[in-house]
Amino acid sequence: MIGLTSSNIAFESRELPNLLASACEEVRTGYWQFKFTSAPGASDPKAPWYLAMSQGRVIFSGSQPLSWRSLCQTLQRYLPSLRTASAKQTLQAIAQESSPQELAMLSKVLLKAEQRLPALEQQNVVSAIHLQILSDFDTYLFDSAGSGHYSDNNALVYQAPVSGFKLEDLIFQAQMRQEEWKSLRRYVPSMLGTPILNSEALENSSLDAAQKQLVRKLVGLGKPLSAIAQVMAKDPLETAKMFAKLIEKGYVTLQLSPDIAAKFAAPEVFIVDDSPLFLQKFKSLVTRWGYRVNAWGDTDTVVQKMQESNPSIVFLDINMPGMSGFDLIKEVRRQPQLAAIPLVLLTAENSLSNQWRAKWGNCKFLAKPRASEEIFSFQVELRELLKEAVPLSQ
């Protein structure tokens, strides 16, 4: 349920984007502070999240309110040139030279710092803050539940280090990034996974020597992908894309702790059909959507295989040699471990009698495409069925 009382909001998973956009329709200058009961991507789900607004635009995001210290942390995250000993000394000297009132005027302090540190040109500052906001949106905006409180702080008009970003633009960009994250989930289900090198595969790959050296160096850190992204000063999404390609080609595998692996494992779809071509096309399609697929064509051993894999849903061809789909339903329902699994009957014969028999067996029914013009509608029906019966975690 969504609750909105003046400047206080309460939200469940995936409710925050619309609620935040609605609450920020009026021009505001101040802080949103969010506390979460669940934040799946956060390193510390209990830590608060601050969103700073100036005249209706987002100017900062982080686990602390905007200050010279928190700003420097964000800049050092995305600008590696600010991590050197000399750069750190310069930033510290600027803080010591400036009064609290001067430090609060962040745009002026940044101008002073830019004269001593060329990497602090305005374009780099804007880019670093923008990436930090999007990264926080990835973590908190969609999958988290909790509450938020807004408080006015007109001083942010003068403290703002950048002119800021439109909230609706940021939410749109975050939604696009969510789609990209979904497409990567097959290879990178969590940034908390640690990459493990397949030395032989990498050595025999088509990568050049410099690329191979970089992969060895990054994997050799022994750190999870989230930490590697920080070492590289890269956007976590871009880091995930890079490693997804390496994982897809077999140069690297991603090691997840048992609790994380269980949390992010995609549902398994089991399909039984005597057509190798149909099994291949089905597996390719459904795997691309983010599911794990176990394709099987031997009715003599299929029940044992189902018990070993414990799938989330099973698709059965009605017309198979040895045992029909209807006979197989009875055999599956006799197994306590499989009795409650959703079953879907597949057939090219979209007859009323087959539909009634599926209903009698407490199964869903899906007609196979018999002509090329029916393929698209079959794919749409299949995807909607999977979304309803075994939705992917968001």
PDB file of N, CA, C and O in Angstrom, residues 84-149:
ATOM      1  N   THR A  84      44.927   9.921  -6.080  1.00  0.00           N
ATOM      2  CA  THR A  84      46.367   9.966  -5.820  1.00  0.00           C
ATOM      3  C   THR A  84      46.647  10.700  -4.512  1.00  0.00           C
ATOM      4  O   THR A  84      45.822  11.490  -4.026  1.00  0.00           O
ATOM      5  N   ALA A  85      47.809  10.444  -3.959  1.00  0.00           N
ATOM      6  CA  ALA A  85      48.181  11.067  -2.681  1.00  0.00           C
ATOM      7  C   ALA A  85      48.191  12.588  -2.797  1.00  0.00           C
ATOM      8  O   ALA A  85      47.704  13.295  -1.904  1.00  0.00           O
ATOM      9  N   SER A  86      48.718  13.104  -3.905  1.00  0.00           N
ATOM     10  CA  SER A  86      48.791  14.563  -4.070  1.00  0.00           C
ATOM     11  C   SER A  86      47.401  15.178  -4.202  1.00  0.00           C
ATOM     12  O   SER A  86      47.126  16.252  -3.640  1.00  0.00           O
ATOM     13  N   ALA A  87      46.502  14.496  -4.941  1.00  0.00           N
ATOM     14  CA  ALA A  87      45.141  15.010  -5.089  1.00  0.00           C
ATOM     15  C   ALA A  87      44.407  15.000  -3.755  1.00  0.00           C
ATOM     16  O   ALA A  87      43.694  15.961  -3.413  1.00  0.00           O
ATOM     17  N   LYS A  88      44.570  13.939  -2.978  1.00  0.00           N
ATOM     18  CA  LYS A  88      43.932  13.872  -1.669  1.00  0.00           C
ATOM     19  C   LYS A  88      44.453  14.975  -0.747  1.00  0.00           C
ATOM     20  O   LYS A  88      43.686  15.599   0.000  1.00  0.00           O
ATOM     21  N   GLN A  89      45.748  15.251  -0.815  1.00  0.00           N
ATOM     22  CA  GLN A  89      46.325  16.321   0.000  1.00  0.00           C
ATOM     23  C   GLN A  89      45.763  17.678  -0.403  1.00  0.00           C
ATOM     24  O   GLN A  89      45.486  18.527   0.450  1.00  0.00           O
ATOM     25  N   THR A  90      45.576  17.854  -1.706  1.00  0.00           N
ATOM     26  CA  THR A  90      45.025  19.121  -2.194  1.00  0.00           C
ATOM     27  C   THR A  90      43.595  19.318  -1.705  1.00  0.00           C
ATOM     28  O   THR A  90      43.225  20.399  -1.232  1.00  0.00           O
ATOM     29  N   LEU A  91      42.779  18.280  -1.808  1.00  0.00           N
ATOM     30  CA  LEU A  91      41.387  18.373  -1.350  1.00  0.00           C
ATOM     31  C   LEU A  91      41.328  18.628   0.155  1.00  0.00           C
ATOM     32  O   LEU A  91      40.492  19.415   0.629  1.00  0.00           O
ATOM     33  N   GLN A  92      42.218  17.992   0.898  1.00  0.00           N
ATOM     34  CA  GLN A  92      42.250  18.196   2.345  1.00  0.00           C
ATOM     35  C   GLN A  92      42.703  19.612   2.683  1.00  0.00           C
ATOM     36  O   GLN A  92      42.165  20.249   3.595  1.00  0.00           O
ATOM     37  N   ALA A  93      43.684  20.117   1.948  1.00  0.00           N
ATOM     38  CA  ALA A  93      44.178  21.479   2.186  1.00  0.00           C
ATOM     39  C   ALA A  93      43.076  22.510   1.925  1.00  0.00           C
ATOM     40  O   ALA A  93      42.938  23.484   2.686  1.00  0.00           O
ATOM     41  N   ILE A  94      42.280  22.294   0.874  1.00  0.00           N
ATOM     42  CA  ILE A  94      41.184  23.213   0.567  1.00  0.00           C
ATOM     43  C   ILE A  94      40.177  23.237   1.710  1.00  0.00           C
ATOM     44  O   ILE A  94      39.674  24.305   2.104  1.00  0.00           O
ATOM     45  N   ALA A  95      39.901  22.070   2.271  1.00  0.00           N
ATOM     46  CA  ALA A  95      38.968  22.004   3.400  1.00  0.00           C
ATOM     47  C   ALA A  95      39.513  22.739   4.611  1.00  0.00           C
ATOM     48  O   ALA A  95      38.783  23.436   5.325  1.00  0.00           O
ATOM     49  N   GLN A  96      40.814  22.611   4.864  1.00  0.00           N
ATOM     50  CA  GLN A  96      41.426  23.266   6.026  1.00  0.00           C
ATOM     51  C   GLN A  96      41.512  24.772   5.839  1.00  0.00           C
ATOM     52  O   GLN A  96      41.412  25.536   6.814  1.00  0.00           O
ATOM     53  N   GLU A  97      41.692  25.215   4.610  1.00  0.00           N
ATOM     54  CA  GLU A  97      41.813  26.648   4.335  1.00  0.00           C
ATOM     55  C   GLU A  97      40.470  27.372   4.389  1.00  0.00           C
ATOM     56  O   GLU A  97      40.418  28.594   4.562  1.00  0.00           O
ATOM     57  N   SER A  98      39.395  26.636   4.222  1.00  0.00           N
ATOM     58  CA  SER A  98      38.069  27.246   4.067  1.00  0.00           C
ATOM     59  C   SER A  98      37.302  27.209   5.382  1.00  0.00           C
ATOM     60  O   SER A  98      37.379  26.241   6.145  1.00  0.00           O
ATOM     61  N   SER A  99      36.559  28.252   5.637  1.00  0.00           N
ATOM     62  CA  SER A  99      35.678  28.293   6.804  1.00  0.00           C
ATOM     63  C   SER A  99      34.456  27.420   6.525  1.00  0.00           C
ATOM     64  O   SER A  99      34.173  27.090   5.373  1.00  0.00           O
ATOM     65  N   PRO A 100      33.714  27.048   7.570  1.00  0.00           N
ATOM     66  CA  PRO A 100      32.491  26.265   7.341  1.00  0.00           C
ATOM     67  C   PRO A 100      31.523  26.961   6.385  1.00  0.00           C
ATOM     68  O   PRO A 100      30.873  26.293   5.574  1.00  0.00           O
ATOM     69  N   GLN A 101      31.434  28.275   6.477  1.00  0.00           N
ATOM     70  CA  GLN A 101      30.530  29.013   5.590  1.00  0.00           C
ATOM     71  C   GLN A 101      31.008  28.920   4.140  1.00  0.00           C
ATOM     72  O   GLN A 101      30.204  28.764   3.211  1.00  0.00           O
ATOM     73  N   GLU A 102      32.345  29.005   3.949  1.00  0.00           N
ATOM     74  CA  GLU A 102      32.893  28.899   2.594  1.00  0.00           C
ATOM     75  C   GLU A 102      32.726  27.499   2.030  1.00  0.00           C
ATOM     76  O   GLU A 102      32.407  27.314   0.850  1.00  0.00           O
ATOM     77  N   LEU A 103      32.933  26.486   2.878  1.00  0.00           N
ATOM     78  CA  LEU A 103      32.788  25.099   2.425  1.00  0.00           C
ATOM     79  C   LEU A 103      31.362  24.781   2.004  1.00  0.00           C
ATOM     80  O   LEU A 103      31.129  23.913   1.166  1.00  0.00           O
ATOM     81  N   ALA A 104      30.402  25.476   2.617  1.00  0.00           N
ATOM     82  CA  ALA A 104      29.007  25.239   2.271  1.00  0.00           C
ATOM     83  C   ALA A 104      28.685  25.711   0.850  1.00  0.00           C
ATOM     84  O   ALA A 104      27.746  25.209   0.228  1.00  0.00           O
ATOM     85  N   MET A 105      29.465  26.671   0.358  1.00  0.00           N
ATOM     86  CA  MET A 105      29.254  27.166  -1.010  1.00  0.00           C
ATOM     87  C   MET A 105      30.032  26.265  -1.971  1.00  0.00           C
ATOM     88  O   MET A 105      31.113  26.612  -2.448  1.00  0.00           O
ATOM     89  N   LEU A 106      29.494  25.104  -2.240  1.00  0.00           N
ATOM     90  CA  LEU A 106      30.249  24.069  -2.933  1.00  0.00           C
ATOM     91  C   LEU A 106      30.665  24.467  -4.344  1.00  0.00           C
ATOM     92  O   LEU A 106      31.740  24.085  -4.807  1.00  0.00           O
ATOM     93  N   SER A 107      29.834  25.213  -5.039  1.00  0.00           N
ATOM     94  CA  SER A 107      30.203  25.614  -6.398  1.00  0.00           C
ATOM     95  C   SER A 107      31.456  26.484  -6.388  1.00  0.00           C
ATOM     96  O   SER A 107      32.330  26.340  -7.258  1.00  0.00           O
ATOM     97  N   LYS A 108      31.577  27.368  -5.377  1.00  0.00           N
ATOM     98  CA  LYS A 108      32.765  28.221  -5.277  1.00  0.00           C
ATOM     99  C   LYS A 108      33.985  27.418  -4.847  1.00  0.00           C
ATOM    100  O   LYS A 108      35.097  27.648  -5.333  1.00  0.00           O
ATOM    101  N   VAL A 109      33.798  26.461  -3.935  1.00  0.00           N
ATOM    102  CA  VAL A 109      34.915  25.621  -3.505  1.00  0.00           C
ATOM    103  C   VAL A 109      35.428  24.784  -4.669  1.00  0.00           C
ATOM    104  O   VAL A 109      36.633  24.580  -4.835  1.00  0.00           O
ATOM    105  N   LEU A 110      34.499  24.317  -5.511  1.00  0.00           N
ATOM    106  CA  LEU A 110      34.900  23.532  -6.667  1.00  0.00           C
ATOM    107  C   LEU A 110      35.710  24.364  -7.655  1.00  0.00           C
ATOM    108  O   LEU A 110      36.662  23.871  -8.273  1.00  0.00           O
ATOM    109  N   LEU A 111      35.353  25.636  -7.814  1.00  0.00           N
ATOM    110  CA  LEU A 111      36.139  26.514  -8.688  1.00  0.00           C
ATOM    111  C   LEU A 111      37.565  26.669  -8.170  1.00  0.00           C
ATOM    112  O   LEU A 111      38.528  26.655  -8.938  1.00  0.00           O
ATOM    113  N   LYS A 112      37.683  26.784  -6.862  1.00  0.00           N
ATOM    114  CA  LYS A 112      39.011  26.874  -6.251  1.00  0.00           C
ATOM    115  C   LYS A 112      39.805  25.581  -6.473  1.00  0.00           C
ATOM    116  O   LYS A 112      40.983  25.598  -6.824  1.00  0.00           O
ATOM    117  N   ALA A 113      39.123  24.454  -6.305  1.00  0.00           N
ATOM    118  CA  ALA A 113      39.789  23.161  -6.477  1.00  0.00           C
ATOM    119  C   ALA A 113      40.169  22.918  -7.932  1.00  0.00           C
ATOM    120  O   ALA A 113      41.207  22.315  -8.221  1.00  0.00           O
ATOM    121  N   GLU A 114      39.320  23.403  -8.856  1.00  0.00           N
ATOM    122  CA  GLU A 114      39.588  23.187 -10.274  1.00  0.00           C
ATOM    123  C   GLU A 114      40.881  23.861 -10.720  1.00  0.00           C
ATOM    124  O   GLU A 114      41.585  23.372 -11.608  1.00  0.00           O
ATOM    125  N   GLN A 115      41.214  24.978 -10.090  1.00  0.00           N
ATOM    126  CA  GLN A 115      42.455  25.679 -10.428  1.00  0.00           C
ATOM    127  C   GLN A 115      43.681  24.849 -10.063  1.00  0.00           C
ATOM    128  O   GLN A 115      44.729  24.961 -10.688  1.00  0.00           O
ATOM    129  N   ARG A 116      43.532  23.980  -9.053  1.00  0.00           N
ATOM    130  CA  ARG A 116      44.666  23.154  -8.615  1.00  0.00           C
ATOM    131  C   ARG A 116      44.597  21.729  -9.159  1.00  0.00           C
ATOM    132  O   ARG A 116      45.623  21.050  -9.242  1.00  0.00           O
ATOM    133  N   LEU A 117      43.386  21.288  -9.515  1.00  0.00           N
ATOM    134  CA  LEU A 117      43.203  19.915  -9.991  1.00  0.00           C
ATOM    135  C   LEU A 117      42.435  19.942 -11.315  1.00  0.00           C
ATOM    136  O   LEU A 117      41.214  20.078 -11.327  1.00  0.00           O
ATOM    137  N   PRO A 118      43.136  19.813 -12.442  1.00  0.00           N
ATOM    138  CA  PRO A 118      42.488  19.891 -13.752  1.00  0.00           C
ATOM    139  C   PRO A 118      41.360  18.864 -13.947  1.00  0.00           C
ATOM    140  O   PRO A 118      40.422  19.113 -14.705  1.00  0.00           O
ATOM    141  N   ALA A 119      41.445  17.725 -13.245  1.00  0.00           N
ATOM    142  CA  ALA A 119      40.409  16.698 -13.410  1.00  0.00           C
ATOM    143  C   ALA A 119      39.062  17.161 -12.888  1.00  0.00           C
ATOM    144  O   ALA A 119      38.035  16.542 -13.182  1.00  0.00           O
ATOM    145  N   LEU A 120      39.057  18.245 -12.131  1.00  0.00           N
ATOM    146  CA  LEU A 120      37.815  18.717 -11.540  1.00  0.00           C
ATOM    147  C   LEU A 120      37.079  19.730 -12.419  1.00  0.00           C
ATOM    148  O   LEU A 120      36.342  20.554 -11.904  1.00  0.00           O
ATOM    149  N   GLU A 121      37.266  19.643 -13.726  1.00  0.00           N
ATOM    150  CA  GLU A 121      36.507  20.532 -14.593  1.00  0.00           C
ATOM    151  C   GLU A 121      35.021  20.195 -14.485  1.00  0.00           C
ATOM    152  O   GLU A 121      34.636  19.058 -14.169  1.00  0.00           O
ATOM    153  N   GLN A 122      34.174  21.164 -14.741  1.00  0.00           N
ATOM    154  CA  GLN A 122      32.741  21.043 -14.471  1.00  0.00           C
ATOM    155  C   GLN A 122      32.102  19.827 -15.128  1.00  0.00           C
ATOM    156  O   GLN A 122      31.248  19.153 -14.539  1.00  0.00           O
ATOM    157  N   GLN A 123      32.515  19.533 -16.345  1.00  0.00           N
ATOM    158  CA  GLN A 123      31.915  18.401 -17.060  1.00  0.00           C
ATOM    159  C   GLN A 123      32.138  17.094 -16.303  1.00  0.00           C
ATOM    160  O   GLN A 123      31.240  16.245 -16.218  1.00  0.00           O
ATOM    161  N   ASN A 124      33.326  16.913 -15.739  1.00  0.00           N
ATOM    162  CA  ASN A 124      33.618  15.693 -14.982  1.00  0.00           C
ATOM    163  C   ASN A 124      32.824  15.637 -13.683  1.00  0.00           C
ATOM    164  O   ASN A 124      32.390  14.556 -13.255  1.00  0.00           O
ATOM    165  N   VAL A 125      32.649  16.786 -13.042  1.00  0.00           N
ATOM    166  CA  VAL A 125      31.861  16.846 -11.811  1.00  0.00           C
ATOM    167  C   VAL A 125      30.418  16.453 -12.094  1.00  0.00           C
ATOM    168  O   VAL A 125      29.819  15.628 -11.381  1.00  0.00           O
ATOM    169  N   VAL A 126      29.834  17.019 -13.150  1.00  0.00           N
ATOM    170  CA  VAL A 126      28.454  16.713 -13.517  1.00  0.00           C
ATOM    171  C   VAL A 126      28.303  15.226 -13.834  1.00  0.00           C
ATOM    172  O   VAL A 126      27.357  14.565 -13.394  1.00  0.00           O
ATOM    173  N   SER A 127      29.257  14.680 -14.589  1.00  0.00           N
ATOM    174  CA  SER A 127      29.193  13.272 -14.967  1.00  0.00           C
ATOM    175  C   SER A 127      29.268  12.357 -13.749  1.00  0.00           C
ATOM    176  O   SER A 127      28.517  11.373 -13.650  1.00  0.00           O
ATOM    177  N   ALA A 128      30.161  12.681 -12.805  1.00  0.00           N
ATOM    178  CA  ALA A 128      30.324  11.850 -11.609  1.00  0.00           C
ATOM    179  C   ALA A 128      29.054  11.854 -10.756  1.00  0.00           C
ATOM    180  O   ALA A 128      28.591  10.802 -10.297  1.00  0.00           O
ATOM    181  N   ILE A 129      28.475  13.030 -10.560  1.00  0.00           N
ATOM    182  CA  ILE A 129      27.250  13.120  -9.752  1.00  0.00           C
ATOM    183  C   ILE A 129      26.096  12.413 -10.449  1.00  0.00           C
ATOM    184  O   ILE A 129      25.294  11.711  -9.815  1.00  0.00           O
ATOM    185  N   HIS A 130      26.008  12.567 -11.764  1.00  0.00           N
ATOM    186  CA  HIS A 130      24.952  11.912 -12.528  1.00  0.00           C
ATOM    187  C   HIS A 130      25.039  10.387 -12.404  1.00  0.00           C
ATOM    188  O   HIS A 130      24.035   9.703 -12.168  1.00  0.00           O
ATOM    189  N   LEU A 131      26.257   9.843 -12.528  1.00  0.00           N
ATOM    190  CA  LEU A 131      26.439   8.392 -12.407  1.00  0.00           C
ATOM    191  C   LEU A 131      26.113   7.906 -10.999  1.00  0.00           C
ATOM    192  O   LEU A 131      25.542   6.819 -10.830  1.00  0.00           O
ATOM    193  N   GLN A 132      26.465   8.705  -9.996  1.00  0.00           N
ATOM    194  CA  GLN A 132      26.158   8.313  -8.618  1.00  0.00           C
ATOM    195  C   GLN A 132      24.636   8.252  -8.399  1.00  0.00           C
ATOM    196  O   GLN A 132      24.133   7.322  -7.761  1.00  0.00           O
ATOM    197  N   ILE A 133      23.924   9.237  -8.923  1.00  0.00           N
ATOM    198  CA  ILE A 133      22.468   9.253  -8.783  1.00  0.00           C
ATOM    199  C   ILE A 133      21.857   8.034  -9.469  1.00  0.00           C
ATOM    200  O   ILE A 133      21.019   7.327  -8.892  1.00  0.00           O
ATOM    201  N   LEU A 134      22.276   7.744 -10.701  1.00  0.00           N
ATOM    202  CA  LEU A 134      21.728   6.602 -11.431  1.00  0.00           C
ATOM    203  C   LEU A 134      22.060   5.281 -10.738  1.00  0.00           C
ATOM    204  O   LEU A 134      21.230   4.361 -10.696  1.00  0.00           O
ATOM    205  N   SER A 135      23.262   5.177 -10.198  1.00  0.00           N
ATOM    206  CA  SER A 135      23.643   3.971  -9.470  1.00  0.00           C
ATOM    207  C   SER A 135      22.760   3.774  -8.237  1.00  0.00           C
ATOM    208  O   SER A 135      22.312   2.662  -7.939  1.00  0.00           O
ATOM    209  N   ASP A 136      22.491   4.870  -7.516  1.00  0.00           N
ATOM    210  CA  ASP A 136      21.604   4.788  -6.351  1.00  0.00           C
ATOM    211  C   ASP A 136      20.175   4.451  -6.775  1.00  0.00           C
ATOM    212  O   ASP A 136      19.472   3.706  -6.087  1.00  0.00           O
ATOM    213  N   PHE A 137      19.735   5.002  -7.899  1.00  0.00           N
ATOM    214  CA  PHE A 137      18.404   4.663  -8.400  1.00  0.00           C
ATOM    215  C   PHE A 137      18.323   3.175  -8.726  1.00  0.00           C
ATOM    216  O   PHE A 137      17.310   2.529  -8.459  1.00  0.00           O
ATOM    217  N   ASP A 138      19.387   2.628  -9.332  1.00  0.00           N
ATOM    218  CA  ASP A 138      19.427   1.185  -9.610  1.00  0.00           C
ATOM    219  C   ASP A 138      19.216   0.386  -8.330  1.00  0.00           C
ATOM    220  O   ASP A 138      18.514  -0.625  -8.307  1.00  0.00           O
ATOM    221  N   THR A 139      19.853   0.846  -7.251  1.00  0.00           N
ATOM    222  CA  THR A 139      19.843   0.108  -5.988  1.00  0.00           C
ATOM    223  C   THR A 139      18.513   0.239  -5.260  1.00  0.00           C
ATOM    224  O   THR A 139      17.970  -0.742  -4.752  1.00  0.00           O
ATOM    225  N   TYR A 140      17.976   1.455  -5.204  1.00  0.00           N
ATOM    226  CA  TYR A 140      16.870   1.725  -4.285  1.00  0.00           C
ATOM    227  C   TYR A 140      15.497   1.942  -4.932  1.00  0.00           C
ATOM    228  O   TYR A 140      14.473   1.702  -4.295  1.00  0.00           O
ATOM    229  N   LEU A 141      15.470   2.394  -6.157  1.00  0.00           N
ATOM    230  CA  LEU A 141      14.226   2.969  -6.666  1.00  0.00           C
ATOM    231  C   LEU A 141      13.141   1.942  -6.965  1.00  0.00           C
ATOM    232  O   LEU A 141      11.956   2.241  -6.820  1.00  0.00           O
ATOM    233  N   PHE A 142      13.520   0.722  -7.355  1.00  0.00           N
ATOM    234  CA  PHE A 142      12.513  -0.205  -7.873  1.00  0.00           C
ATOM    235  C   PHE A 142      12.192  -1.368  -6.942  1.00  0.00           C
ATOM    236  O   PHE A 142      11.046  -1.761  -6.823  1.00  0.00           O
ATOM    237  N   ASP A 143      13.190  -1.948  -6.313  1.00  0.00           N
ATOM    238  CA  ASP A 143      12.957  -3.187  -5.568  1.00  0.00           C
ATOM    239  C   ASP A 143      12.856  -2.994  -4.065  1.00  0.00           C
ATOM    240  O   ASP A 143      12.775  -3.975  -3.323  1.00  0.00           O
ATOM    241  N   SER A 144      12.875  -1.766  -3.588  1.00  0.00           N
ATOM    242  CA  SER A 144      12.950  -1.516  -2.155  1.00  0.00           C
ATOM    243  C   SER A 144      11.601  -1.129  -1.570  1.00  0.00           C
ATOM    244  O   SER A 144      10.771  -0.507  -2.234  1.00  0.00           O
ATOM    245  N   ALA A 145      11.412  -1.502  -0.314  1.00  0.00           N
ATOM    246  CA  ALA A 145      10.242  -1.068   0.455  1.00  0.00           C
ATOM    247  C   ALA A 145      10.736  -0.283   1.656  1.00  0.00           C
ATOM    248  O   ALA A 145      11.813  -0.525   2.174  1.00  0.00           O
ATOM    249  N   GLY A 146       9.938   0.686   2.107  1.00  0.00           N
ATOM    250  CA  GLY A 146      10.365   1.481   3.255  1.00  0.00           C
ATOM    251  C   GLY A 146       9.534   2.739   3.402  1.00  0.00           C
ATOM    252  O   GLY A 146       8.360   2.772   3.047  1.00  0.00           O
ATOM    253  N   SER A 147      10.178   3.787   3.889  1.00  0.00           N
ATOM    254  CA  SER A 147       9.481   5.053   4.110  1.00  0.00           C
ATOM    255  C   SER A 147      10.424   6.207   3.788  1.00  0.00           C
ATOM    256  O   SER A 147      11.647   6.050   3.768  1.00  0.00           O
ATOM    257  N   GLY A 148       9.835   7.363   3.537  1.00  0.00           N
ATOM    258  CA  GLY A 148      10.630   8.539   3.225  1.00  0.00           C
ATOM    259  C   GLY A 148      10.069   9.779   3.897  1.00  0.00           C
ATOM    260  O   GLY A 148       8.864   9.875   4.151  1.00  0.00           O
ATOM    261  N   HIS A 149      10.959  10.708   4.189  1.00  0.00           N
ATOM    262  CA  HIS A 149      10.552  11.976   4.798  1.00  0.00           C
ATOM    263  C   HIS A 149      11.248  13.112   4.072  1.00  0.00           C
ATOM    264  O   HIS A 149      12.455  13.060   3.821  1.00  0.00           O
TER     265      HIS A 149
END
